[in-house]
Tab-separated table of C-alpha atoms in Angstrom:
chain	number	residue	atom	x	y	z
N	26	UNK	CA	59.144	152.143	-148.644
N	27	UNK	CA	60.396	152.689	-145.104
N	28	UNK	CA	59.954	149.069	-144.032
N	29	UNK	CA	57.399	150.037	-141.384
N	30	UNK	CA	53.935	148.645	-142.024
N	31	UNK	CA	50.661	149.886	-140.623
N	32	UNK	CA	47.206	148.403	-140.884
N	33	UNK	CA	44.580	149.287	-141.708
N	34	UNK	CA	45.263	152.108	-144.127
N	35	UNK	CA	41.828	153.641	-143.611
N	36	UNK	CA	39.336	153.205	-140.819
N	37	UNK	CA	35.865	154.692	-140.580
N	38	UNK	CA	33.916	154.236	-137.384
N	39	UNK	CA	31.302	155.881	-135.201
N	40	UNK	CA	31.579	157.889	-132.017
N	41	UNK	CA	31.810	155.786	-128.891
N	42	UNK	CA	33.454	152.872	-130.665
N	43	UNK	CA	36.842	151.286	-130.071
N	44	UNK	CA	39.492	150.572	-132.709
N	45	UNK	CA	42.916	149.004	-132.820
N	46	UNK	CA	45.712	150.206	-135.064
N	47	UNK	CA	48.584	147.885	-135.782
N	48	UNK	CA	52.226	148.604	-136.570
N	49	UNK	CA	55.125	146.370	-137.540
N	50	UNK	CA	58.533	148.035	-137.188
N	51	UNK	CA	61.458	147.627	-139.542
N	52	UNK	CA	63.402	144.447	-139.073
N	53	UNK	CA	65.904	144.968	-136.265
N	54	UNK	CA	64.286	148.108	-134.847
N	55	UNK	CA	63.465	147.897	-131.148
N	56	UNK	CA	61.682	151.223	-130.683
N	57	UNK	CA	58.165	151.986	-131.832
N	58	UNK	CA	56.619	155.449	-131.654
N	59	UNK	CA	53.046	156.546	-132.197
N	60	UNK	CA	52.077	159.976	-133.494
N	61	UNK	CA	48.798	161.690	-134.213
N	62	UNK	CA	48.549	164.224	-137.029
N	63	UNK	CA	45.486	166.420	-137.172
N	64	UNK	CA	44.769	169.720	-138.870
N	65	UNK	CA	44.378	171.670	-135.649
N	66	UNK	CA	47.059	170.005	-133.498
N	67	UNK	CA	49.717	169.217	-136.065
N	68	UNK	CA	52.027	166.283	-135.368
N	69	UNK	CA	51.820	165.136	-131.772
N	70	UNK	CA	53.926	162.462	-130.139
N	71	UNK	CA	51.730	159.984	-128.278
N	72	UNK	CA	53.836	157.187	-126.839
N	73	UNK	CA	56.994	155.150	-127.372
N	74	UNK	CA	57.941	151.570	-126.602
N	75	UNK	CA	61.391	150.099	-126.551
N	76	UNK	CA	61.791	146.332	-126.646
N	77	UNK	CA	58.386	145.761	-125.099
N	78	UNK	CA	58.576	148.374	-122.382
N	79	UNK	CA	56.937	151.789	-122.333
N	80	UNK	CA	59.742	154.310	-122.710
N	81	UNK	CA	58.185	157.744	-123.093
N	82	UNK	CA	54.742	159.250	-122.971
N	83	UNK	CA	53.553	162.330	-124.768
N	84	UNK	CA	50.133	163.826	-125.312
N	85	UNK	CA	48.246	160.559	-125.121
N	86	UNK	CA	44.688	160.620	-123.847
N	87	UNK	CA	43.559	158.209	-121.130
N	88	UNK	CA	41.114	156.721	-123.646
N	89	UNK	CA	44.115	155.623	-125.703
N	90	UNK	CA	46.511	152.841	-124.837
N	91	UNK	CA	49.276	150.987	-126.567
N	92	UNK	CA	51.478	147.977	-126.174
N	93	UNK	CA	54.429	146.326	-127.849
N	94	UNK	CA	54.423	142.573	-128.165
N	95	UNK	CA	57.356	140.116	-127.912
N	96	UNK	CA	57.660	140.053	-131.697
N	97	UNK	CA	58.024	143.867	-131.463
N	98	UNK	CA	54.881	144.761	-133.330
N	99	UNK	CA	52.753	147.351	-131.598
N	100	UNK	CA	49.087	148.156	-131.299
N	101	UNK	CA	47.426	151.451	-130.473
N	102	UNK	CA	43.975	151.100	-128.968
N	103	UNK	CA	41.575	154.025	-129.167
N	104	UNK	CA	38.352	153.776	-127.201
N	105	UNK	CA	35.223	155.878	-126.624
N	106	UNK	CA	36.022	157.591	-129.881
N	107	UNK	CA	35.079	161.218	-130.399
N	108	UNK	CA	34.828	163.279	-133.571
N	109	UNK	CA	38.028	165.036	-132.607
N	110	UNK	CA	39.968	161.780	-132.724
N	111	UNK	CA	39.734	161.807	-136.509
N	112	UNK	CA	43.330	162.089	-137.649
N	113	UNK	CA	46.215	160.398	-139.372
N	114	UNK	CA	48.000	158.077	-136.956
N	115	UNK	CA	51.625	157.337	-137.700
N	116	UNK	CA	53.820	154.650	-136.338
N	117	UNK	CA	57.586	155.059	-136.550
N	118	UNK	CA	60.446	152.800	-135.580
N	119	UNK	CA	64.112	153.200	-134.811
N	120	UNK	CA	66.967	150.938	-133.856
N	121	UNK	CA	67.464	152.403	-130.403
N	122	UNK	CA	66.466	155.343	-128.282
N	123	UNK	CA	69.634	157.363	-127.956
N	124	UNK	CA	70.089	161.013	-128.749
N	125	UNK	CA	72.269	160.577	-131.808
N	126	UNK	CA	71.110	160.300	-135.352
N	127	UNK	CA	68.574	157.751	-134.261
N	128	UNK	CA	66.472	158.210	-137.317
N	129	UNK	CA	62.847	157.331	-137.029
N	130	UNK	CA	61.341	155.598	-140.038
N	131	UNK	CA	57.678	156.307	-140.475
N	132	UNK	CA	54.960	153.982	-141.679
N	133	UNK	CA	52.371	155.097	-144.227
N	134	UNK	CA	49.856	155.957	-141.505
N	135	UNK	CA	46.291	154.953	-140.672
N	136	UNK	CA	43.623	157.484	-141.573
N	137	UNK	CA	40.935	157.337	-138.880
N	138	UNK	CA	37.588	158.968	-139.526
N	139	UNK	CA	35.084	159.115	-136.688
N	140	UNK	CA	31.526	159.883	-137.802
P	749	UNK	CA	59.791	174.835	-122.688
P	750	UNK	CA	60.929	173.065	-125.807
P	751	UNK	CA	59.460	174.431	-128.982
P	752	UNK	CA	59.951	174.443	-132.734
P	753	UNK	CA	58.869	177.431	-134.792
P	754	UNK	CA	58.424	177.476	-138.547
P	755	UNK	CA	57.263	180.937	-139.513
P	756	UNK	CA	56.573	180.279	-143.190
P	757	UNK	CA	53.252	178.496	-143.608
P	758	UNK	CA	53.671	178.458	-147.381
P	759	UNK	CA	56.510	179.022	-149.830
P	760	UNK	CA	56.829	179.108	-153.596
P	761	UNK	CA	60.020	178.495	-155.542
P	762	UNK	CA	60.824	178.320	-159.236
P	763	UNK	CA	62.035	174.987	-160.508
P	764	UNK	CA	65.861	174.704	-160.433
P	765	UNK	CA	66.158	177.544	-157.937
P	766	UNK	CA	67.350	177.145	-154.345
P	767	UNK	CA	64.993	177.689	-151.410
P	768	UNK	CA	65.488	178.093	-147.671
P	769	UNK	CA	62.908	176.874	-145.189
P	770	UNK	CA	63.214	178.487	-141.779
P	771	UNK	CA	63.246	176.709	-138.446
P	772	UNK	CA	63.999	178.105	-135.022
P	773	UNK	CA	64.002	176.089	-131.861
P	774	UNK	CA	63.947	176.680	-128.159
P	775	UNK	CA	65.559	174.442	-125.575
P	776	UNK	CA	67.766	174.878	-122.550
P	777	UNK	CA	69.275	171.451	-123.043
P	778	UNK	CA	72.834	171.641	-124.443
P	779	UNK	CA	72.449	168.249	-126.133
P	780	UNK	CA	69.881	167.942	-128.853
P	781	UNK	CA	69.291	166.760	-132.379
P	782	UNK	CA	67.447	168.499	-135.156
P	783	UNK	CA	65.649	166.729	-137.977
P	784	UNK	CA	63.868	167.669	-141.145
P	785	UNK	CA	61.098	165.543	-142.599
P	786	UNK	CA	59.217	165.827	-145.884
P	787	UNK	CA	55.560	164.895	-146.197
P	788	UNK	CA	54.269	164.713	-149.794
P	789	UNK	CA	50.570	164.845	-150.540
P	790	UNK	CA	50.505	161.044	-150.371
P	791	UNK	CA	50.989	161.395	-146.609
P	792	UNK	CA	54.119	159.462	-145.779
P	793	UNK	CA	56.866	161.069	-143.670
P	794	UNK	CA	60.317	160.975	-145.223
P	795	UNK	CA	63.474	161.689	-143.231
P	796	UNK	CA	65.719	164.212	-144.970
P	797	UNK	CA	68.583	165.337	-142.756
P	798	UNK	CA	69.901	165.371	-139.186
P	799	UNK	CA	72.078	167.843	-137.255
P	800	UNK	CA	73.453	167.198	-133.787
P	801	UNK	CA	74.025	170.117	-131.436
P	802	UNK	CA	77.724	169.249	-131.101
P	803	UNK	CA	78.335	168.604	-134.777
P	804	UNK	CA	81.078	170.883	-136.004
P	805	UNK	CA	79.924	171.021	-139.599
P	806	UNK	CA	76.568	171.713	-141.161
P	807	UNK	CA	74.850	168.561	-142.329
P	808	UNK	CA	74.413	167.856	-146.028
P	809	UNK	CA	72.526	165.113	-147.836
P	810	UNK	CA	72.518	165.435	-151.585
P	811	UNK	CA	70.496	168.523	-152.515
P	812	UNK	CA	69.598	169.133	-148.880
P	813	UNK	CA	71.775	171.081	-146.495
P	814	UNK	CA	71.138	172.412	-143.043
P	815	UNK	CA	72.224	175.940	-142.166
P	816	UNK	CA	72.825	175.464	-138.449
P	817	UNK	CA	73.346	178.629	-136.424
P	818	UNK	CA	73.568	177.483	-132.839
P	819	UNK	CA	73.776	180.883	-131.190
P	820	UNK	CA	70.650	181.976	-133.023
P	821	UNK	CA	68.975	178.610	-132.394
P	822	UNK	CA	68.114	178.237	-136.020
P	823	UNK	CA	68.330	175.193	-138.297
P	824	UNK	CA	67.195	176.248	-141.732
P	825	UNK	CA	66.818	173.696	-144.513
P	826	UNK	CA	68.276	174.642	-147.860
P	827	UNK	CA	67.094	172.777	-150.931
P	828	UNK	CA	69.234	173.399	-153.982
P	829	UNK	CA	68.066	173.015	-157.583
P	830	UNK	CA	64.397	172.556	-156.680
P	831	UNK	CA	62.438	169.894	-158.512
P	832	UNK	CA	58.713	169.507	-159.011
P	833	UNK	CA	58.824	166.483	-156.738
P	834	UNK	CA	59.997	168.689	-153.889
P	835	UNK	CA	56.485	170.115	-153.535
P	836	UNK	CA	55.415	168.917	-150.089
P	837	UNK	CA	55.060	169.850	-146.442
P	838	UNK	CA	58.353	170.135	-144.599
P	839	UNK	CA	58.618	169.640	-140.862
P	840	UNK	CA	61.453	170.639	-138.599
P	841	UNK	CA	61.750	168.508	-135.467
P	842	UNK	CA	63.874	168.303	-132.343
P	843	UNK	CA	64.866	165.735	-129.779
P	844	UNK	CA	66.743	166.740	-126.616
P	845	UNK	CA	68.832	164.720	-124.213
P	846	UNK	CA	66.285	165.124	-121.439
P	847	UNK	CA	63.537	163.839	-123.721
P	848	UNK	CA	65.487	161.796	-126.209
P	849	UNK	CA	62.686	159.468	-127.021
P	850	UNK	CA	60.229	162.209	-127.839
P	851	UNK	CA	60.331	164.233	-130.984
P	852	UNK	CA	58.808	167.688	-131.042
P	853	UNK	CA	57.617	168.830	-134.453
P	854	UNK	CA	57.094	172.313	-135.813
P	855	UNK	CA	53.865	173.271	-137.612
P	856	UNK	CA	55.411	172.716	-141.023
P	857	UNK	CA	55.982	174.726	-144.192
P	858	UNK	CA	54.175	173.949	-147.411
P	859	UNK	CA	56.542	174.235	-150.373
P	860	UNK	CA	55.257	174.523	-153.911
P	861	UNK	CA	57.701	174.250	-156.803
P	862	UNK	CA	56.574	176.136	-159.898
P	863	UNK	CA	57.614	174.919	-163.365
């Protein structure tokens, strides 16, 4: 158990819908990262927040948005869902954002299926 | 461009034998960190080992060691005395100083340990 929690574990929805994925980082971690893992794209970094502020942006679509709240939990919002958005979405957390061995601890993931 | 290459999509190893999983990387940044993660069939991502670009010695963590050859830009993972529980996907990843909050993942290698 990494200490990072993600809810829900599974999510099944229809095209065009909007969903919210939730992540609670490990106690004391200030950084939260979101990743998408799909069969065709592999693991893709989406976005990172550090202590409530957006810190880095990766391959995140405009239909997706995220935020980190004062209690440091984070939510990833996916809207106008398409079939291709079906994937495993990981949240990870780390203490800081430096280059050193700033290990990221991953949550168990949310499996999103868009029908 | 920053890139991680893992040329072995699948590997087999006999139980108790050692196995090397290949990883090559491409970056022009002199400061970077290299990570290996394990993803069992259950889906969670487990951090295994870290190597910094300025580390003088190869990293080791229990049965895991990293064969870091900086000039060749390779960071191969060596697993000694393979166990059945080592069967999983293994991802090599990199973070550079210019993008220290992003992690770039390779496509992964699927390792199967045979009894």
